[in-house]
Short mmCIF file of C-alpha atoms in Angstrom, two decimals:
data_model
loop_
_atom_site.label_atom_id
_atom_site.label_comp_id
_atom_site.label_asym_id
_atom_site.label_seq_id
_atom_site.Cartn_x
_atom_site.Cartn_y
_atom_site.Cartn_z
CA UNK A 1 -70.80 110.32 70.20
CA UNK A 2 -68.36 107.65 69.12
CA UNK A 3 -69.50 105.48 72.03
CA UNK A 4 -73.08 105.60 70.87
CA UNK A 5 -72.20 104.60 67.32
CA UNK A 6 -70.15 101.57 68.53
CA UNK A 7 -72.95 100.42 70.82
CA UNK A 8 -75.47 100.61 67.98
CA UNK A 9 -73.26 98.55 65.63
CA UNK A 10 -72.79 95.85 68.31
CA UNK A 11 -76.56 95.50 68.77
CA UNK A 12 -77.01 95.23 64.98
CA UNK A 13 -74.39 92.43 64.65
CA UNK A 14 -75.85 90.50 67.61
CA UNK A 15 -79.40 90.62 66.19
CA UNK A 16 -78.23 89.47 62.73
CA UNK A 17 -76.31 86.40 64.09
CA UNK A 18 -79.24 85.23 66.24
CA UNK A 19 -81.71 85.40 63.34
CA UNK A 20 -79.39 83.37 61.04
CA UNK A 21 -78.88 80.60 63.56
CA UNK A 22 -82.59 80.31 64.24
CA UNK A 23 -83.38 80.09 60.53
CA UNK A 24 -80.79 77.36 59.92
CA UNK A 25 -82.03 75.18 62.82
CA UNK A 26 -85.77 75.48 62.18
CA UNK A 27 -87.05 72.19 60.69
CA UNK A 28 -89.19 72.29 57.60
CA UNK A 29 -88.88 76.02 57.04
CA UNK A 30 -87.51 77.58 53.82
CA UNK A 31 -85.56 74.50 52.68
CA UNK A 32 -84.52 73.29 56.13
CA UNK A 33 -84.62 69.46 56.63
CA UNK A 34 -88.05 68.00 57.49
CA UNK A 35 -88.50 66.36 60.84
CA UNK A 36 -89.21 62.94 59.29
CA UNK A 37 -86.31 62.95 56.84
CA UNK A 38 -83.12 60.88 57.32
CA UNK A 39 -79.91 62.74 56.57
CA UNK A 40 -77.62 60.85 54.14
CA UNK A 41 -74.03 62.00 53.79
CA UNK A 42 -73.35 63.65 50.46
CA UNK A 43 -70.43 61.28 49.64
CA UNK A 44 -72.50 58.08 50.20
CA UNK A 45 -73.17 56.07 46.96
CA UNK A 46 -75.46 53.36 48.53
CA UNK A 47 -79.21 53.69 48.02
CA UNK A 48 -81.50 53.03 50.99
CA UNK A 49 -81.86 49.31 51.77
CA UNK A 50 -84.94 47.56 50.32
CA UNK A 51 -86.27 44.43 52.17
CA UNK A 52 -85.69 41.18 50.14
CA UNK A 53 -88.76 39.35 48.89
CA UNK A 54 -89.32 36.01 50.68
CA UNK A 55 -88.16 32.93 48.71
CA UNK A 56 -90.92 30.66 47.47
CA UNK A 57 -90.75 27.12 48.91
CA UNK A 58 -91.54 24.46 46.28
CA UNK A 59 -94.51 22.28 47.20
CA UNK A 60 -93.64 18.96 48.88
CA UNK A 61 -94.41 15.97 46.69
CA UNK A 62 -95.38 12.94 48.81
CA UNK A 63 -93.20 9.88 48.25
CA UNK A 64 -94.98 7.06 46.47
CA UNK A 65 -95.32 4.00 48.72
CA UNK A 66 -93.23 1.02 47.67
CA UNK A 67 -95.29 -1.69 46.01
CA UNK A 68 -93.67 -5.12 45.92
CA UNK A 69 -94.29 -7.21 42.81
CA UNK A 70 -92.94 -10.57 41.60
CA UNK A 71 -92.04 -11.27 37.98
CA UNK A 72 -92.28 -15.06 37.42
CA UNK A 73 -89.93 -14.82 34.45
CA UNK A 74 -87.06 -13.40 36.50
CA UNK A 75 -84.69 -15.35 38.81
CA UNK A 76 -85.79 -15.76 42.41
CA UNK A 77 -84.46 -17.27 45.62
CA UNK A 78 -85.93 -17.88 49.07
CA UNK A 79 -83.91 -17.04 52.18
CA UNK A 80 -85.06 -18.99 55.24
CA UNK A 81 -84.08 -18.56 58.88
CA UNK A 82 -84.46 -21.29 61.50
CA UNK A 83 -84.39 -21.47 65.32
CA UNK A 84 -85.56 -17.95 66.22
CA UNK A 85 -86.76 -15.56 67.16
CA UNK A 86 -83.62 -14.23 68.80
CA UNK A 87 -83.82 -11.25 71.12
CA UNK A 88 -81.21 -9.28 69.11
CA UNK A 89 -80.25 -10.95 65.83
CA UNK A 90 -83.76 -11.43 64.45
CA UNK A 91 -84.27 -7.66 64.63
CA UNK A 92 -80.97 -7.05 62.84
CA UNK A 93 -82.01 -9.41 60.03
CA UNK A 94 -85.38 -7.67 59.74
CA UNK A 95 -83.59 -4.31 59.54
CA UNK A 96 -81.67 -5.56 56.49
CA UNK A 97 -84.79 -6.95 54.83
CA UNK A 98 -86.74 -3.74 55.40
CA UNK A 99 -83.94 -1.51 54.11
CA UNK A 100 -83.81 -3.52 50.88
CA UNK A 101 -87.55 -4.11 50.39
CA UNK A 102 -86.91 -7.83 50.75
CA UNK A 103 -88.69 -10.73 52.46
CA UNK A 104 -87.78 -14.12 53.88
CA UNK A 105 -89.40 -17.12 55.58
CA UNK A 106 -88.79 -17.57 59.31
CA UNK A 107 -89.13 -21.09 60.74
CA UNK A 108 -89.53 -20.24 64.41
CA UNK A 109 -89.26 -22.43 67.51
CA UNK A 110 -92.39 -22.26 69.67
CA UNK A 111 -90.69 -21.76 73.02
CA UNK A 112 -88.55 -18.97 71.57
CA UNK A 113 -91.69 -17.33 70.21
CA UNK A 114 -93.18 -17.48 73.71
CA UNK A 115 -90.06 -15.79 75.13
CA UNK A 116 -89.57 -13.16 72.37
CA UNK A 117 -92.90 -12.63 70.57
CA UNK A 118 -92.34 -9.04 69.43
CA UNK A 119 -90.47 -9.73 66.14
CA UNK A 120 -93.37 -11.73 64.70
CA UNK A 121 -95.60 -8.68 64.27
CA UNK A 122 -92.81 -6.93 62.39
CA UNK A 123 -92.25 -9.99 60.18
CA UNK A 124 -95.90 -9.95 59.21
CA UNK A 125 -95.85 -6.19 58.60
CA UNK A 126 -92.88 -6.54 56.22
CA UNK A 127 -94.57 -9.33 54.26
CA UNK A 128 -92.33 -12.11 55.53
CA UNK A 129 -93.63 -15.65 55.95
CA UNK A 130 -93.90 -17.11 59.45
CA UNK A 131 -93.57 -20.88 59.73
CA UNK A 132 -93.04 -23.47 62.46
CA UNK A 133 -89.83 -25.23 63.44
CA UNK A 134 -91.54 -27.28 66.18
CA UNK A 135 -91.91 -26.25 69.79
CA UNK A 136 -88.73 -27.57 71.43
CA UNK A 137 -86.38 -28.23 68.47
CA UNK A 138 -86.38 -31.97 69.09
CA UNK A 139 -85.97 -34.65 66.42
CA UNK A 140 -89.59 -35.15 65.37
CA UNK A 141 -88.79 -38.40 63.56
CA UNK A 142 -87.98 -40.04 66.90
CA UNK A 143 -91.32 -39.13 68.49
CA UNK A 144 -94.51 -41.14 68.65
CA UNK A 145 -97.33 -39.66 66.62
CA UNK A 146 -99.16 -38.37 69.69
CA UNK A 147 -96.03 -36.62 71.01
CA UNK A 148 -95.30 -35.18 67.57
CA UNK A 149 -98.76 -33.67 67.26
CA UNK A 150 -98.64 -32.36 70.83
CA UNK A 151 -95.32 -30.63 70.18
CA UNK A 152 -96.66 -28.83 67.11
CA UNK A 153 -99.86 -27.90 68.95
CA UNK A 154 -97.94 -26.26 71.80
CA UNK A 155 -95.95 -24.29 69.22
CA UNK A 156 -99.23 -23.20 67.61
CA UNK A 157 -100.35 -21.72 70.92
CA UNK A 158 -97.18 -19.63 71.12
CA UNK A 159 -97.73 -18.26 67.61
CA UNK A 160 -101.35 -17.32 68.22
CA UNK A 161 -100.44 -15.73 71.57
CA UNK A 162 -97.93 -13.60 69.66
CA UNK A 163 -100.74 -12.34 67.45
CA UNK A 164 -100.17 -14.35 64.26
CA UNK A 165 -101.93 -17.34 62.77
CA UNK A 166 -100.77 -20.84 63.66
CA UNK A 167 -98.49 -21.85 60.76
CA UNK A 168 -99.34 -24.73 58.46
CA UNK A 169 -95.84 -24.69 56.97
CA UNK A 170 -93.31 -26.68 59.02
CA UNK A 171 -89.61 -27.42 58.72
CA UNK A 172 -88.61 -30.38 60.89
CA UNK A 173 -85.53 -29.79 63.06
CA UNK A 174 -82.36 -31.24 61.50
CA UNK A 175 -84.39 -32.05 58.37
CA UNK A 176 -85.19 -35.41 59.98
CA UNK A 177 -88.40 -37.03 58.73
CA UNK A 178 -90.27 -40.33 58.78
CA UNK A 179 -93.76 -41.30 57.64
CA UNK A 180 -95.42 -39.66 60.62
CA UNK A 181 -93.57 -36.38 60.09
CA UNK A 182 -94.36 -36.37 56.37
CA UNK A 183 -97.92 -37.64 56.38
CA UNK A 184 -99.55 -37.47 59.83
CA UNK A 185 -99.32 -33.83 60.88
CA UNK A 186 -101.81 -32.22 58.53
CA UNK A 187 -99.06 -29.67 57.76
CA UNK A 188 -96.91 -28.85 54.77
CA UNK A 189 -93.41 -30.18 55.45
CA UNK A 190 -90.51 -28.59 53.61
CA UNK A 191 -86.72 -28.74 53.88
CA UNK A 192 -84.18 -26.74 51.82
CA UNK A 193 -81.82 -26.98 48.87
CA UNK A 194 -78.70 -25.06 49.98
CA UNK A 195 -77.01 -25.30 53.38
CA UNK A 196 -73.96 -23.06 53.96
CA UNK A 197 -73.72 -24.46 57.52
CA UNK A 198 -73.75 -21.07 59.19
CA UNK A 199 -74.47 -22.80 62.51
CA UNK A 200 -71.21 -24.76 62.24
CA UNK A 201 -68.75 -22.12 61.05
CA UNK A 202 -70.36 -19.07 62.70
CA UNK A 203 -68.22 -17.12 60.26
CA UNK A 204 -70.01 -14.49 58.17
CA UNK A 205 -67.40 -14.44 55.41
CA UNK A 206 -67.49 -18.22 54.97
CA UNK A 207 -71.26 -18.12 54.62
CA UNK A 208 -71.10 -15.27 52.11
CA UNK A 209 -68.32 -16.88 50.08
CA UNK A 210 -70.12 -20.21 49.99
CA UNK A 211 -73.28 -18.72 48.54
CA UNK A 212 -71.51 -16.33 46.18
CA UNK A 213 -69.45 -19.19 44.75
CA UNK A 214 -72.55 -21.07 43.59
CA UNK A 215 -73.13 -20.58 39.89
CA UNK A 216 -76.93 -20.45 39.90
CA UNK A 217 -79.31 -19.75 42.77
CA UNK A 218 -82.51 -19.52 40.76
CA UNK A 219 -85.27 -21.48 42.48
CA UNK A 220 -83.16 -22.36 45.53
CA UNK A 221 -84.15 -22.37 49.21
CA UNK A 222 -81.22 -21.27 51.39
CA UNK A 223 -81.00 -22.50 54.98
CA UNK A 224 -79.76 -20.00 57.59
CA UNK A 225 -80.22 -19.54 61.35
CA UNK A 226 -81.27 -16.31 63.05
CA UNK A 227 -79.59 -17.17 66.37
CA UNK A 228 -76.06 -16.10 65.37
CA UNK A 229 -74.53 -12.66 65.03
CA UNK A 230 -72.42 -13.96 62.13
CA UNK A 231 -75.57 -14.89 60.23
CA UNK A 232 -77.02 -11.41 60.72
CA UNK A 233 -73.74 -9.98 59.40
CA UNK A 234 -73.80 -12.34 56.42
CA UNK A 235 -77.41 -11.38 55.68
CA UNK A 236 -76.44 -7.70 55.53
CA UNK A 237 -74.04 -8.58 52.70
CA UNK A 238 -76.06 -11.25 50.91
CA UNK A 239 -79.41 -9.45 50.57
CA UNK A 240 -78.18 -6.47 48.51
CA UNK A 241 -75.72 -8.72 46.64
CA UNK A 242 -78.48 -11.12 45.58
CA UNK A 243 -80.57 -8.22 44.36
CA UNK A 244 -77.63 -6.79 42.44
CA UNK A 245 -77.27 -10.18 40.73
CA UNK A 246 -80.87 -9.89 39.58
CA UNK A 247 -82.54 -12.24 42.08
CA UNK A 248 -85.93 -11.50 43.56
CA UNK A 249 -86.11 -12.43 47.24
CA UNK A 250 -89.35 -14.31 47.86
CA UNK A 251 -90.97 -16.42 50.57
CA UNK A 252 -91.12 -20.20 50.35
CA UNK A 253 -94.82 -20.12 49.46
CA UNK A 254 -94.14 -17.53 46.73
CA UNK A 255 -91.24 -19.58 45.37
CA UNK A 256 -93.41 -22.69 45.16
CA UNK A 257 -96.16 -20.78 43.32
CA UNK A 258 -94.18 -18.57 40.95
CA UNK A 259 -91.17 -20.78 40.26
CA UNK A 260 -92.46 -24.34 40.69
CA UNK A 261 -96.08 -23.60 39.83
CA UNK A 262 -97.52 -25.33 42.87
CA UNK A 263 -99.72 -24.13 45.70
CA UNK A 264 -98.28 -25.94 48.70
CA UNK A 265 -100.77 -28.20 50.44
CA UNK A 266 -101.13 -29.88 53.84
CA UNK A 267 -100.05 -33.50 53.75
CA UNK A 268 -97.35 -32.82 51.18
CA UNK A 269 -93.64 -33.25 51.78
CA UNK A 270 -91.20 -31.17 49.74
CA UNK A 271 -87.71 -32.57 50.07
CA UNK A 272 -84.67 -33.54 48.04
CA UNK A 273 -86.53 -35.69 45.52
CA UNK A 274 -89.04 -32.96 44.75
CA UNK A 275 -86.48 -30.21 44.23
CA UNK A 276 -84.07 -32.42 42.28
CA UNK A 277 -86.78 -33.43 39.80
CA UNK A 278 -88.64 -30.13 39.36
CA UNK A 279 -87.51 -26.98 37.59
CA UNK A 280 -89.07 -23.68 36.61
CA UNK A 281 -92.69 -24.11 35.58
CA UNK A 282 -94.21 -22.81 32.36
CA UNK A 283 -97.45 -22.08 34.21
CA UNK A 284 -96.71 -20.08 37.38
CA UNK A 285 -99.52 -19.58 39.86
CA UNK A 286 -100.67 -16.10 40.83
CA UNK A 287 -101.06 -15.74 44.59
CA UNK A 288 -103.65 -13.28 45.89
CA UNK A 289 -102.09 -10.05 47.13
CA UNK A 290 -100.79 -10.46 50.65
CA UNK A 291 -101.39 -14.21 50.80
CA UNK A 292 -98.37 -15.75 52.47
CA UNK A 293 -99.71 -18.71 54.38
CA UNK A 294 -100.30 -22.19 53.10
CA UNK A 295 -103.92 -23.39 52.76
CA UNK A 296 -105.71 -24.52 55.88
CA UNK A 297 -105.26 -28.06 57.06
CA UNK A 298 -107.70 -30.53 55.57
CA UNK A 299 -107.57 -29.26 51.98
CA UNK A 300 -106.64 -31.81 49.37
CA UNK A 301 -103.07 -31.98 48.15
CA UNK A 302 -100.90 -34.10 45.90
CA UNK A 303 -99.59 -37.39 47.18
CA UNK A 304 -96.48 -37.07 49.31
CA UNK A 305 -93.20 -38.41 48.06
CA UNK A 306 -92.26 -41.87 49.18
CA UNK A 307 -89.04 -41.35 51.09
CA UNK A 308 -87.43 -43.84 53.46
CA UNK A 309 -87.79 -43.26 57.18
CA UNK A 310 -85.01 -41.13 58.62
CA UNK A 311 -84.12 -39.62 55.25
CA UNK A 312 -82.56 -36.15 55.31
CA UNK A 313 -82.07 -33.90 52.27
CA UNK A 314 -78.71 -33.58 50.53
CA UNK A 315 -77.65 -29.95 50.03
CA UNK A 316 -76.19 -28.60 46.80
CA UNK A 317 -72.35 -28.83 46.85
CA UNK A 318 -70.14 -25.79 46.38
CA UNK A 319 -66.46 -25.27 45.50
CA UNK A 320 -63.80 -25.94 48.14
CA UNK A 321 -66.03 -27.44 50.81
CA UNK A 322 -69.13 -29.58 50.68
CA UNK A 323 -71.90 -29.22 53.25
CA UNK A 324 -73.67 -32.09 54.89
CA UNK A 325 -77.30 -32.10 56.01
CA UNK A 326 -78.02 -30.12 59.13
CA UNK A 327 -76.91 -32.25 62.05
CA UNK A 328 -77.95 -31.99 65.70
CA UNK A 329 -75.62 -29.60 67.43
CA UNK A 330 -74.97 -28.42 70.93
CA UNK A 331 -77.49 -25.83 72.03
CA UNK A 332 -76.15 -22.59 70.51
CA UNK A 333 -75.75 -19.43 72.59
CA UNK A 334 -79.06 -17.64 72.94
CA UNK A 335 -81.15 -20.72 72.19
CA UNK A 336 -83.61 -21.25 74.96
CA UNK A 337 -83.75 -24.36 77.08
CA UNK A 338 -87.13 -25.34 78.53
#
C-alpha cells in the first residue's frame, strides 16, 4: 500500500513541473514575452537608440566674378615686361598677375613669340596688353627704313600666328630711336620712365629695393624683362606691395588714357620729353570695356615730338644708385638666337 501511495505522489510532482516549464517558455501566452519583443535588462537606464535627423546643408552661394575697374582719381602705375615670352618665367609672372587681379603690358620679341606662343592667349585672357619689341631685338635706329618695316612685319606674323592681333604699340629695343623709328612705322612708339636695370643686376632684392625707394610712382611706366628668374621673383613681391600702397596696376594704353588723358595714336612717339612735361590730366578718357589695343594704323594722331636722332630716354633716378638707359647687352640666358 505504501508503495502505491509513493508512486502516485511521484507522478503528481512530475506532471506539475512539466506544466510550469511549458507555461514559462510559451511566447505570448499569459504575460510571457512576445516573439517580436526585445528583452532589455531590468538594470539598464538607456532608452532605445533613435536615429539622428540628417543635418541640413546650407545652399551654396555662387562666387561673384571679379570685375576690374579703374578709378582715374586714384594713383596708377604701368608694369611693362620686355624680351619675352620666356618658356618658364613669363608663366610665373602671369601667375602673380592673375592671383592679384592685376595686369601689365608685355613687349614681346617676334622670334620668341614664334617659339613660345602659348603665353599670349593667357595674357589676352587676363586683360594684359600685348605689344611688339621688334622681331629680332636689333637696334632699329641703325636700320634702313625698308629693313625696319620688314622686321616689324615679320614680328606681326608671329603675333597673328599665335592667335592675337598684330600690335600697333611698339617699344624699340634699347630705347634707341631716330626719325624713321619715330615717324615712319605707322606704329605708336613708347619708351618708359623708370628703369631698375633688372637685366644688369639679375638680383630680385635690388630691383624691389630700387622701386620701393622711389617716393612717388603715380603715372610711371616701369621697365622690366620677363627673361630672368630674378625678375619673376621681384614681380611676386612688387605686385601685391604696389597694391598695398594704393596703386592701380594698369596697361600702358590705360595709363595714357586715364592718367595722361590721351588716346595713343600711330605716328606718335612718347618718350622722355613727353613724360617729363605732362602730368595727371583733369579730363581722363574713358576706354571702352576690354579695349586694350591702340587704334589701327592710319588714324590721325598728334604731331610727334622732335627728338634728335639716336636719343634714348633718361630714367628717373633713385637713392643710392642711378640707372642709365637700357644698353645693349650680351644675349641673356633663354633669349633665342635666330
